[in-house]
Each structure stands twice: as C-alpha cells, then as structure tokens.
Coordinates of C-alpha atoms in Angstrom, one line a residue:
Chain J
M1 CA 0.1 0.3 -0.3
S2 CA 1.3 3.4 -0.6
P3 CA 2.1 5.9 1.9
P4 CA -0.7 8.4 2.7
I5 CA -0.7 11.4 0.6
L6 CA -1.7 13.9 3.7
E7 CA 0.1 13.2 7.3
V8 CA -1.6 15.8 10.1
R9 CA -0.2 14.8 13.3
G10 CA -1.9 16.4 16.8
L11 CA -1.8 19.8 15.0
E12 CA -3.0 22.9 17.5
K13 CA -3.4 26.0 16.5
E14 CA -3.6 28.9 19.1
F15 CA -4.6 32.3 17.4
Q16 CA -4.3 35.6 20.0
L17 CA -6.6 37.8 20.8
S18 CA -6.7 41.9 21.2
H19 CA -9.5 43.2 22.1
S20 CA -6.6 46.4 22.1
G21 CA -6.7 46.1 18.2
A22 CA -3.3 48.0 18.5
G23 CA -2.7 49.0 14.5
S24 CA -0.3 51.9 15.1
L25 CA 2.6 52.2 16.9
K26 CA 0.3 55.3 18.4
T27 CA -1.9 53.5 19.7
M28 CA 0.5 50.7 21.1
L29 CA 3.3 53.8 22.4
L30 CA -0.5 55.4 23.9
W31 CA -1.7 52.4 25.5
W32 CA 0.7 49.9 25.9
N33 CA 0.3 49.1 29.3
R34 CA -3.3 48.6 28.3
R35 CA -3.2 45.5 26.6
T36 CA -5.3 42.6 26.7
V37 CA -3.9 39.3 25.3
E38 CA -6.2 36.5 25.1
R39 CA -5.6 33.4 23.8
L40 CA -8.1 30.9 21.9
A41 CA -7.5 28.1 21.6
V42 CA -9.3 27.3 17.8
L43 CA -7.3 23.8 17.2
R44 CA -6.5 21.2 20.1
G45 CA -4.9 18.2 18.7
I46 CA -5.7 17.0 15.2
D47 CA -4.5 13.2 14.1
L48 CA -5.7 13.1 10.3
T49 CA -5.0 10.7 7.2
V50 CA -5.1 11.0 4.1
M51 CA -5.1 8.6 1.8
P52 CA -4.1 9.0 -2.5
G53 CA -7.1 8.8 -4.1
E54 CA -9.1 9.4 -1.2
C55 CA -12.3 12.5 -1.1
V56 CA -12.5 13.4 2.9
A57 CA -15.5 15.8 3.7
L58 CA -15.2 18.0 7.0
V59 CA -18.1 19.2 8.1
G60 CA -19.0 21.0 12.0
R61 CA -20.2 24.1 12.9
N62 CA -19.5 27.6 11.8
G63 CA -16.4 28.0 14.5
A64 CA -15.9 24.9 15.1
G65 CA -11.3 24.7 12.9
K66 CA -12.1 23.7 9.5
S67 CA -11.3 27.1 7.8
T68 CA -8.4 27.5 10.5
L69 CA -7.2 22.9 9.4
L70 CA -7.6 23.9 5.7
S71 CA -5.0 27.2 6.1
L72 CA -3.2 25.3 8.1
L73 CA -2.7 22.7 5.1
A74 CA -2.5 25.6 3.1
R75 CA -0.1 27.0 4.5
I76 CA -1.1 30.7 5.3
Y77 CA -0.5 29.7 9.6
K78 CA 2.3 27.7 10.6
P79 CA 1.1 24.8 13.7
T80 CA 1.8 26.1 16.7
R81 CA 1.8 22.5 17.5
G82 CA 2.2 19.7 15.6
T83 CA 3.0 18.8 11.9
I84 CA 2.1 17.8 8.4
E85 CA 3.5 16.2 6.1
V86 CA 2.1 16.8 2.1
R87 CA 3.1 14.4 -0.3
G88 CA 2.5 15.9 -3.9
R89 CA 1.4 19.3 -4.7
M90 CA -1.6 20.5 -3.6
A91 CA -3.6 23.3 -4.5
P92 CA -5.4 25.1 -2.3
L93 CA -9.5 26.8 -3.4
L94 CA -9.8 28.3 -0.5
E95 CA -11.3 31.1 -2.2
L96 CA -12.5 31.6 -5.8
G97 CA -10.4 33.9 -7.4
A98 CA -7.6 35.0 -4.2
G99 CA -5.1 37.5 -5.6
F100 CA -7.1 38.6 -9.1
H101 CA -6.2 42.4 -9.8
P102 CA -9.3 44.0 -10.8
D103 CA -7.1 46.5 -13.6
L104 CA -5.5 43.3 -15.7
T105 CA -7.6 41.0 -17.8
G106 CA -8.4 37.5 -17.0
Y107 CA -5.3 36.1 -19.5
E108 CA -3.5 38.1 -17.2
N109 CA -4.7 37.2 -14.0
V110 CA -4.7 33.2 -15.1
V111 CA -1.6 33.4 -15.8
F112 CA -0.5 35.0 -12.6
N113 CA -3.0 33.2 -10.6
G114 CA -1.5 29.5 -12.6
V115 CA 1.7 30.9 -10.8
V116 CA 0.6 31.0 -7.8
L117 CA -0.2 27.6 -8.1
G118 CA 2.9 26.1 -9.4
L119 CA 3.2 26.6 -12.9
T120 CA 5.7 28.2 -14.9
R121 CA 3.9 30.6 -16.9
A122 CA 4.8 28.7 -20.1
E123 CA 2.6 25.7 -18.7
V124 CA -0.1 28.5 -17.5
R125 CA 0.0 29.3 -21.8
A126 CA 0.2 26.0 -22.9
R127 CA -2.9 25.6 -20.6
M128 CA -5.0 29.0 -21.6
D129 CA -7.2 27.5 -24.1
Q130 CA -8.2 24.5 -21.6
I131 CA -9.3 26.5 -19.0
V132 CA -10.7 29.6 -20.3
A133 CA -12.8 27.2 -22.1
F134 CA -14.1 25.5 -19.1
A135 CA -14.9 28.9 -17.2
E136 CA -16.5 29.9 -20.6
L137 CA -15.8 33.1 -20.8
E138 CA -14.0 33.2 -24.2
R139 CA -15.5 36.7 -24.8
H140 CA -14.1 38.5 -22.4
I141 CA -11.3 36.9 -21.0
D142 CA -9.1 39.6 -22.4
A143 CA -11.5 41.9 -20.3
P144 CA -10.6 43.5 -17.4
V145 CA -11.3 41.6 -14.3
R146 CA -13.5 44.7 -12.9
T147 CA -15.6 44.3 -15.0
Y148 CA -16.5 40.7 -14.7
S149 CA -19.1 39.4 -12.5
S150 CA -18.9 37.5 -9.6
G151 CA -19.8 34.4 -10.7
M152 CA -17.4 35.0 -13.8
M153 CA -14.7 35.8 -11.8
A154 CA -15.2 32.6 -9.6
R155 CA -16.0 29.9 -12.9
L156 CA -12.7 32.2 -13.7
G157 CA -10.8 30.7 -10.3
F158 CA -12.1 27.2 -10.1
S159 CA -11.2 26.9 -13.8
V160 CA -7.6 27.1 -12.9
A161 CA -7.3 25.6 -10.4
V162 CA -8.4 22.3 -11.9
H163 CA -6.0 23.0 -14.4
V164 CA -3.0 22.9 -13.1
D165 CA -2.4 19.0 -11.9
A166 CA -2.7 19.1 -8.8
D167 CA -2.3 15.7 -6.3
I168 CA -4.7 17.5 -3.5
L169 CA -8.0 19.7 -3.9
I170 CA -8.2 21.6 -0.9
V171 CA -11.9 23.5 -2.1
D172 CA -13.7 25.3 0.8
E173 CA -17.1 26.0 0.8
V174 CA -16.6 27.4 -2.6
L175 CA -18.8 25.0 -5.6
A176 CA -21.9 27.2 -4.1
V177 CA -21.8 30.1 -6.8
G178 CA -21.9 29.4 -10.1
D179 CA -25.5 28.6 -11.8
Y180 CA -26.7 25.2 -11.2
A181 CA -25.4 23.8 -15.0
F182 CA -21.8 24.7 -13.9
E183 CA -22.3 23.6 -10.7
Q184 CA -23.2 20.6 -12.8
K185 CA -19.9 21.1 -14.4
C186 CA -17.4 21.4 -11.6
Y187 CA -19.0 18.4 -9.8
E188 CA -18.3 16.3 -12.9
R189 CA -14.5 17.6 -13.4
I190 CA -14.2 16.6 -9.4
E191 CA -15.1 13.3 -10.8
S192 CA -12.3 13.1 -13.3
F193 CA -10.2 14.5 -10.6
R194 CA -11.0 11.6 -8.4
Q195 CA -11.3 8.7 -11.5
A196 CA -7.7 10.6 -12.5
G197 CA -6.2 9.2 -9.3
G198 CA -7.1 13.1 -7.2
T199 CA -7.4 13.7 -3.7
I200 CA -9.5 16.1 -2.2
L201 CA -10.3 17.3 1.0
F202 CA -13.2 20.1 1.2
V203 CA -15.3 22.0 3.5
S204 CA -18.8 22.2 3.0
H205 CA -22.4 22.8 4.3
Q206 CA -24.4 21.4 1.6
L207 CA -24.7 18.0 3.4
D208 CA -25.8 16.5 0.3
S209 CA -23.0 17.3 -1.6
V210 CA -21.1 16.3 1.3
L211 CA -22.5 12.8 0.4
R212 CA -22.5 12.8 -2.8
V213 CA -19.1 13.2 -3.8
A214 CA -17.0 11.7 -0.5
D215 CA -15.5 9.2 1.2
R216 CA -15.9 9.6 4.1
C217 CA -16.5 11.8 6.7
V218 CA -14.7 13.8 9.6
W219 CA -17.1 15.3 12.1
L220 CA -15.1 18.1 13.9
K221 CA -16.4 19.9 17.2
D222 CA -14.5 22.1 19.7
G223 CA -10.9 22.3 17.5
L224 CA -11.3 18.4 18.2
I225 CA -12.3 15.4 16.0
H226 CA -15.5 13.9 16.7
A227 CA -16.7 11.5 14.8
S228 CA -15.2 10.4 11.9
G229 CA -16.4 7.5 8.9
K230 CA -18.7 6.9 6.4
P231 CA -20.4 9.6 4.9
E232 CA -23.6 8.5 5.7
E233 CA -23.6 7.8 9.2
I234 CA -21.5 10.5 10.4
V235 CA -23.8 12.9 8.3
E236 CA -27.0 11.3 10.1
Q237 CA -25.2 12.0 13.6
Y238 CA -24.4 14.8 13.0
R239 CA -28.1 15.3 11.6
M240 CA -29.2 14.3 14.6
D241 CA -27.0 16.3 16.8
A242 CA -28.0 19.8 15.2
T243 CA -31.9 19.2 16.1
Chain F
M1 CA 17.8 31.6 6.3
R2 CA 19.0 29.1 3.8
A3 CA 16.0 27.4 4.0
E4 CA 14.3 30.5 3.0
L5 CA 16.4 31.3 0.6
R6 CA 15.7 28.4 -1.2
E7 CA 11.9 28.5 -0.9
L8 CA 12.7 31.5 -2.1
W9 CA 14.5 30.2 -5.8
R10 CA 11.3 27.2 -5.6
F11 CA 8.8 30.7 -6.4
R12 CA 11.6 32.1 -8.5
E13 CA 8.5 32.1 -11.6
L14 CA 5.9 34.1 -9.3
L15 CA 8.6 36.5 -8.6
W16 CA 9.5 37.5 -12.4
T17 CA 5.3 37.5 -12.6
M18 CA 4.8 39.6 -10.1
I19 CA 7.3 42.2 -11.2
E20 CA 6.1 42.5 -15.1
R21 CA 2.5 42.2 -13.7
E22 CA 3.7 45.5 -11.3
L23 CA 5.2 47.2 -14.5
R24 CA 2.5 46.3 -17.1
I25 CA -0.5 47.8 -14.1
R26 CA 2.6 51.2 -13.8
Y27 CA 2.8 51.4 -17.3
K28 CA -1.0 50.3 -18.5
N29 CA -3.3 53.0 -18.6
S30 CA -0.9 55.3 -21.5
V31 CA 1.8 54.6 -24.0
L32 CA 3.7 57.4 -22.5
G33 CA 3.5 55.7 -18.6
F34 CA 6.9 55.6 -18.8
F35 CA 7.8 58.4 -19.3
W36 CA 4.5 60.4 -17.4
S37 CA 6.9 59.1 -14.5
L38 CA 9.6 60.2 -16.0
L39 CA 8.0 64.3 -15.6
N40 CA 8.6 64.7 -12.1
P41 CA 12.3 64.0 -12.4
L42 CA 13.2 66.5 -14.9
V43 CA 10.9 68.8 -13.5
T44 CA 12.4 68.6 -9.7
V45 CA 15.8 68.6 -11.5
L46 CA 14.5 71.7 -13.7
V47 CA 13.4 73.3 -11.1
M48 CA 16.6 73.1 -8.5
T49 CA 18.6 74.4 -11.8
V50 CA 17.1 77.8 -12.2
V51 CA 17.0 78.5 -8.4
F52 CA 20.8 77.3 -8.5
K53 CA 22.3 78.8 -11.1
Y54 CA 20.2 81.6 -11.3
L55 CA 18.9 83.1 -8.5
I56 CA 21.7 81.8 -6.4
G57 CA 24.0 82.1 -8.8
N58 CA 25.7 79.1 -8.5
P59 CA 28.3 79.1 -11.8
T60 CA 29.3 75.0 -11.4
P61 CA 29.0 74.1 -15.3
N62 CA 26.5 71.8 -16.0
F63 CA 24.6 71.4 -12.8
S64 CA 21.8 69.5 -13.7
A65 CA 23.1 66.6 -14.7
Y66 CA 25.3 66.9 -11.6
I67 CA 21.8 66.7 -9.9
L68 CA 20.1 64.3 -12.1
A69 CA 23.0 61.8 -11.3
A70 CA 22.4 61.9 -8.1
Y71 CA 18.5 62.1 -7.4
L72 CA 17.9 59.2 -9.8
P73 CA 19.4 56.8 -7.6
F74 CA 17.6 58.8 -5.1
M75 CA 14.2 59.1 -6.5
F76 CA 14.7 54.7 -6.8
F77 CA 15.2 55.2 -3.6
Q78 CA 12.5 56.7 -2.0
F79 CA 9.7 55.0 -4.1
A80 CA 11.1 51.5 -3.3
I81 CA 11.3 51.9 0.6
L82 CA 7.8 53.4 0.2
D83 CA 5.9 51.0 -2.3
S84 CA 7.0 47.8 0.1
A85 CA 5.9 49.7 2.6
Q86 CA 2.4 49.0 1.7
S87 CA 3.0 46.4 -0.4
V88 CA 2.3 44.3 2.5
L89 CA -0.7 45.2 4.0
V90 CA -2.3 46.0 0.3
A91 CA -1.5 42.2 -0.6
L92 CA -3.5 41.1 2.4
P93 CA -6.3 39.5 1.1
V94 CA -4.4 37.5 -1.2
V95 CA -1.6 36.1 1.6
K96 CA -4.5 35.0 3.8
K97 CA -5.9 33.0 0.8
V98 CA -2.7 31.7 -0.9
Y99 CA 0.9 30.4 0.4
F100 CA 4.0 31.6 -1.6
P101 CA 7.0 33.3 0.2
R102 CA 5.5 36.2 1.7
E103 CA 8.9 38.2 0.8
I104 CA 8.0 38.2 -2.8
L105 CA 6.0 41.2 -2.3
P106 CA 8.2 43.9 -1.1
L107 CA 10.4 42.5 -3.6
A108 CA 8.2 42.9 -6.4
T109 CA 7.6 46.1 -5.7
I110 CA 11.9 47.4 -5.4
L111 CA 13.1 45.4 -8.3
S112 CA 9.7 46.7 -10.6
N113 CA 11.2 49.9 -9.4
F114 CA 14.8 49.3 -9.7
V115 CA 14.0 47.8 -13.4
H116 CA 12.3 51.2 -14.2
F117 CA 15.6 53.2 -11.6
L118 CA 17.3 50.7 -15.2
L119 CA 15.6 52.4 -17.4
A120 CA 15.4 56.4 -16.1
L121 CA 19.3 55.8 -16.1
G122 CA 19.2 55.1 -19.6
V123 CA 17.5 58.2 -20.5
F124 CA 20.3 59.3 -18.2
F125 CA 22.8 58.9 -20.6
A126 CA 20.1 59.8 -23.4
Y127 CA 20.2 63.2 -22.0
L128 CA 24.7 63.7 -21.4
L129 CA 24.6 62.7 -25.3
V130 CA 22.2 65.2 -26.5
I131 CA 23.7 67.9 -24.2
W132 CA 27.4 66.8 -25.5
V133 CA 25.7 66.9 -29.5
L134 CA 24.4 71.0 -28.8
N135 CA 27.8 71.1 -26.9
P136 CA 30.2 69.6 -29.0
G137 CA 33.5 69.2 -26.4
E138 CA 35.2 66.4 -24.6
S139 CA 32.9 62.8 -24.6
P140 CA 30.9 63.2 -21.6
F141 CA 31.3 59.8 -20.8
N142 CA 34.0 58.0 -18.5
V143 CA 35.2 54.6 -18.1
T144 CA 34.5 55.2 -14.8
I145 CA 31.3 53.7 -15.6
A146 CA 32.3 50.8 -15.7
F147 CA 31.8 50.6 -12.0
L148 CA 27.9 52.0 -12.9
P149 CA 26.8 48.0 -11.7
G150 CA 29.3 47.5 -8.9
L151 CA 27.1 50.6 -6.8
L152 CA 24.2 49.7 -8.6
I153 CA 24.2 46.6 -7.2
I154 CA 25.0 48.6 -3.5
N155 CA 21.8 50.6 -4.0
L156 CA 19.7 47.5 -4.6
A157 CA 20.5 45.7 -1.6
L158 CA 20.6 49.0 0.3
A159 CA 16.9 49.4 -0.9
V160 CA 15.7 45.5 -0.3
G161 CA 17.3 45.8 3.6
C162 CA 14.7 49.0 4.2
G163 CA 12.0 47.6 1.6
L164 CA 11.9 44.3 4.4
L165 CA 12.5 45.9 7.1
V166 CA 9.6 49.1 6.7
S167 CA 7.5 46.8 5.0
S168 CA 7.4 43.9 8.2
L169 CA 6.9 46.4 10.6
N170 CA 4.0 48.6 8.8
T171 CA 1.9 45.7 8.2
F172 CA 1.6 45.3 12.4
Y173 CA 1.4 49.5 12.7
E174 CA 0.4 51.4 9.6
D175 CA 1.4 54.8 10.3
I176 CA 5.7 53.3 10.2
K177 CA 4.7 54.8 6.3
Y178 CA 4.7 58.3 7.7
V179 CA 7.5 58.3 10.0
V180 CA 9.4 56.9 6.9
S181 CA 8.2 58.8 4.5
V182 CA 9.2 62.2 6.9
G183 CA 12.4 60.1 7.7
L184 CA 13.1 60.3 3.3
Y185 CA 12.4 63.8 3.3
L186 CA 15.3 64.8 6.0
M187 CA 17.2 62.4 3.9
F188 CA 17.1 64.1 0.4
F189 CA 18.5 66.6 2.6
L190 CA 21.9 64.2 4.3
C191 CA 22.4 63.3 0.6
P192 CA 24.4 65.4 -1.3
I193 CA 21.5 66.2 -4.9
M194 CA 21.2 69.6 -4.1
Y195 CA 24.6 70.2 -2.9
F196 CA 28.6 68.8 -3.4
S197 CA 29.4 66.6 -0.8
E198 CA 33.1 69.2 -0.9
N199 CA 30.8 71.5 0.0
V200 CA 30.1 69.8 3.6
R201 CA 34.1 69.3 3.2
Y202 CA 34.9 72.7 3.0
S203 CA 31.9 74.9 4.6
K204 CA 33.8 77.6 6.0
Q205 CA 30.2 78.2 8.9
L206 CA 31.3 74.1 9.6
G207 CA 35.1 75.1 10.4
E208 CA 36.8 72.6 11.9
S209 CA 34.7 70.3 12.5
G210 CA 34.5 69.9 8.9
D211 CA 36.7 66.8 8.7
L212 CA 35.0 65.6 11.0
I213 CA 31.4 65.6 10.2
Y214 CA 32.1 64.9 6.5
T215 CA 33.2 61.6 8.0
L216 CA 30.1 60.8 9.9
Y217 CA 28.6 62.3 7.1
H218 CA 29.2 59.1 4.8
F219 CA 28.5 56.6 7.3
N220 CA 25.1 57.3 5.2
P221 CA 25.4 54.8 2.6
L222 CA 22.5 56.9 0.8
A223 CA 25.0 60.0 0.4
M224 CA 27.5 58.0 0.1
L225 CA 26.6 56.3 -2.9
S226 CA 24.6 59.7 -4.4
T227 CA 29.1 61.0 -3.7
A228 CA 29.6 57.6 -5.7
Y229 CA 27.4 58.1 -8.7
R230 CA 28.0 61.2 -9.8
K231 CA 31.9 60.2 -10.2
V232 CA 31.0 57.5 -11.7
L233 CA 28.7 58.8 -13.8
L234 CA 30.5 61.9 -14.4
D235 CA 33.6 63.7 -15.0
P236 CA 35.4 65.3 -11.8
Q237 CA 34.7 69.6 -11.6
Q238 CA 35.6 72.0 -9.5
V239 CA 33.0 73.0 -7.2
Y240 CA 31.7 76.2 -5.8
V241 CA 31.6 76.5 -2.5
D242 CA 31.7 79.8 -0.2
G243 CA 32.0 82.2 -3.3
Q244 CA 35.0 79.9 -4.8
L245 CA 35.7 77.4 -6.7
V246 CA 37.2 74.3 -4.9
E247 CA 38.9 71.3 -6.7
P248 CA 37.1 68.2 -6.6
L249 CA 37.7 65.1 -4.0
P250 CA 38.9 61.9 -5.2
L251 CA 35.6 59.0 -4.7
D252 CA 37.0 57.5 -2.4
W253 CA 36.8 53.3 -2.2
T254 CA 37.7 52.7 1.5
W255 CA 34.2 54.5 1.8
V256 CA 32.4 52.5 -0.6
G257 CA 33.4 49.7 0.9
V258 CA 31.5 50.7 3.6
S259 CA 28.5 52.0 2.4
A260 CA 28.2 48.3 0.6
G261 CA 29.1 46.8 5.0
V262 CA 26.6 48.5 5.7
S263 CA 23.9 47.4 3.2
V264 CA 24.5 43.9 3.7
L265 CA 24.2 44.6 6.9
I266 CA 20.7 45.9 7.1
L267 CA 19.8 43.6 3.8
V268 CA 21.1 40.6 5.9
G269 CA 18.7 42.1 9.6
G270 CA 16.0 42.9 7.6
Y271 CA 15.8 39.4 6.3
A272 CA 15.7 38.0 9.2
L273 CA 13.0 40.4 11.1
F274 CA 10.8 39.8 8.4
N275 CA 11.3 35.7 8.1
R276 CA 10.9 36.5 12.3
L277 CA 7.4 38.4 11.1
K278 CA 5.7 37.0 8.0
W279 CA 4.1 34.3 9.9
K280 CA 1.7 36.6 12.0
F281 CA 1.2 38.6 9.2
V282 CA -2.4 36.7 8.4
E283 CA -2.8 37.0 12.5
R284 CA -2.4 40.6 12.5
P285 CA -4.4 42.2 15.4

C-alpha cells in the first residue's frame, strides 16, 4: 500500500485575540499598559491521515476550526504545535479568484494565478485555451477583471485551480457560486479528477454534496475530531446533533 | 535563512511574474506611462537648476547633469521604500488565501522600481548625449562608468534591506509609513543632491569640525552612494563653495566599501526580521 498523501499529527493552533486592536505605533505607545491579550485555541490536537485518491469531507458548526485546518494545510498559518506532511502538489481553493487584480485582464490574471499555484508561465499559456473554455469566458478573457460578475470571477478561479494538475485539491465551501449548470460541470470535473487518482479535502455545509462525493466524512467539533467514518453515518449523527 | 532562500528560489517564477505585473500596472493606462513617470524628476531637476544657477548664482557648470545623477538613484530608493511599505498590507487579502513566500511582495515592488530606475538611467545617458551634440567638446562618457554595476548592486541591497524592514513593520503598525516618509524627506537633504559633498567638507561655517562631520556624513550609505554615482557617471569638476571654486575630492573607495558593508548588514538584518514576522502577517490584530 502506498504511503499516505497527507499526514497530520497532533496539530494545534492558537490565535491571539486582541481587544485593543493595536494597529499603529501610536496606539501601541499610548496604550501599551492596557493591552489585553487573550489566547484562543482553535485546533486542539488533530490527527488526520488521507490516502491517495481519497475524498474527505469536513463538516462541523461555524467556529469548529474547519477553515483554520484547511488554511493550515495550505500553509497560510504556521501550526502552534504538531506537524503536517504533504507528499505531492497541493492546490488550495480557499477562495475562488483570490489574488485577481481588477485592472488586469482575465488572461493576465490566469497566468498570475497559475504561477501562484505552482506552474511556470509557459505551462499556464499552454493550458490557457482549456482553462478559458472550461470557464466559458472566451468572449471576456481580454477584458479587465473588474468588468466581470462575481460568477464569472468564480468560474475562472475554479477553472485555473482544476487545471494545474494538483495531487490534492483543498476546497473551502466554494462550489456554491456558479449557476446550476456550472455547478454540475464542477462536480463532473471533480469526479474525473478523482478517477485520475486525485485526492480531495473539502469543507461543506451542503450535506447533500458531502453524501454525493465524499468517501469519508470527518466531523470537527470545538477544535477536535468528534467523529470520522462513512459519510452516511456521520452526516446522520451530525444532523441529529443539530436538531 | 538558507531554507528561506531556497524556498524563494523555488518561487522565482512567481517573482518574475509579479515584477512583470507591477510594471504592466504602472505603465498600463497610457502608452506614455514610462515618460509620465520621468516627468517628476525632470521637472525637479529643471527647477533646482533654475533656482541654483540663476537665483542663487551657483556657477558650477553642467549643474543639471550632476543633480540628475544623484537624484535618480535617490528617487529609486524613495519610491522603492514607500511602495514596499504598503506592499504586504495591500496584498493581505491574497496573503490570507494563498501561500507563497511573503518576501516576494516587497521584493517585487523594489525590483520593479529598480527596472524603472535602469530605464531612467538610460534616459540620463540620452540626456548626456543630447547635451554633447548641442555643445560639442570632450565626450561626457567616462571609463569609470564600468563601476556603475557595483554601485547599482550596493544600492539594490540597501533598498531591499530597508524595504523588508519597513514592509514587515508597517504591516503591524500602519503609521510606520508616515514616519518613514518624513525620514526620507530628511534623507533628501542629508544626501548630496542639491549640493556637493565638497560643500560639506569645505564649508566655512563648519570650520574645524568640517572634517569630522564629513566623515560622519558618509556613514550614511545613501549619501555615499549619491557622491559615488556622480563621480562614476560624470567628470569630476570644480565645486562652488562659499564664493569660490574648489578642486573636487577624489572618490574614496574605502567609504564605498563601508557603504557596501552597511548595506549588506541592513539586508541581512531586514531579511531576518521579515522572516521572524512573516507568519504573523495573517494573524495581525
């Protein structure tokens, strides 16, 4: 059996809550003795192993730590304690179209976004036609992104992310954007990505989509893994808990 | 620091793309974009020349070329620092959603300003050529121009060091940029741009302490670089001090070495601070 593609051990993350909001030198100098620092433990020891080809869904209430976990995997934060080991290229989709610059054209933004996700400029240009065709933006690709609707922006962002040949897709509640037809297309794309051996880790509040795509469901509660197992069972328990 | 540099090298493609993007945005909305951005230094130099030559009556020949030779590098430094101060803060929404080495943000602003500076130097040489054609005589181009790349490297190291320092601090304390812009304004007068370093050395007002002040003055790498750019790019010429012309001082390479040392120290220190703070950017209060 091949080694796990993602291994998380004893992961903890604490944030500092600041009530003074010291955002300037002036505030710091004036209120240095009134600073109140409170620590907030968002993740309190997560162990998670994901095998290649698996599709894992994360469910849990707001504030359970789902997005923090994904951000940690995407290397936005540094863990307070614990380790994360990734074997392969990861494409985090924490927000569609993150990093799009409104004054540049769709084309230029695709190049930029593709490079951020780890391609070279030549590789992005080679895939440009596919990316644009998938996003259905042939007529708009040379227009500045500020003229795009939010749906168009999201389609372009998703299209770039699924065309970078990642081994792991990390998706944070972003499929609920485009219209119904585009959503179907996204699911088809995710399905073919999985058939090609890709691994997916996603957060969703739409329990139907969890049941539809996931092999395994992980329920996060108060920064800990509350339960993990077959999607049908976990979703059932989660629903019971909520009502 | 070596691991961080290796990671940066892995993301070099992103750095090039960002530099290209910055230049594109900068020159985007007009074909004349580059020339508009030269308007400021050219007008400044024109005003300074008129004021010093005709109002104050400074008879130094070719004064405008000497101002330009020191003002263009200063402008590069000024804009590189001011732009990089905001670079992380402006990109914070992206930084919160995508991973890449954070130092790419200030580096891209500084390097795109550097490219702009190189283009401006090209215009400077064109300017010398025009003056030469209008006023034929000895060629204004010296062999010492061969030292220019060395000065450019020191200047870039200094700008990157200061830029990393300022951008990381300004992310947490947003008023740092005001302090920095006042500092840069003072720096303009602390560098030999509107005057010559010989003015400091030979000033009668300073009297006995002129020597000491001249030495202290050159601990500032930016002041030393301004002098060095002048001496390397243009012929040394007599300087007007207190009503008389004095012989120019030769370029002291020891001081260029000191500037290089100070610049490298600032570079290493700035990068170390940036690396300590960069993981906190997304968690800033």
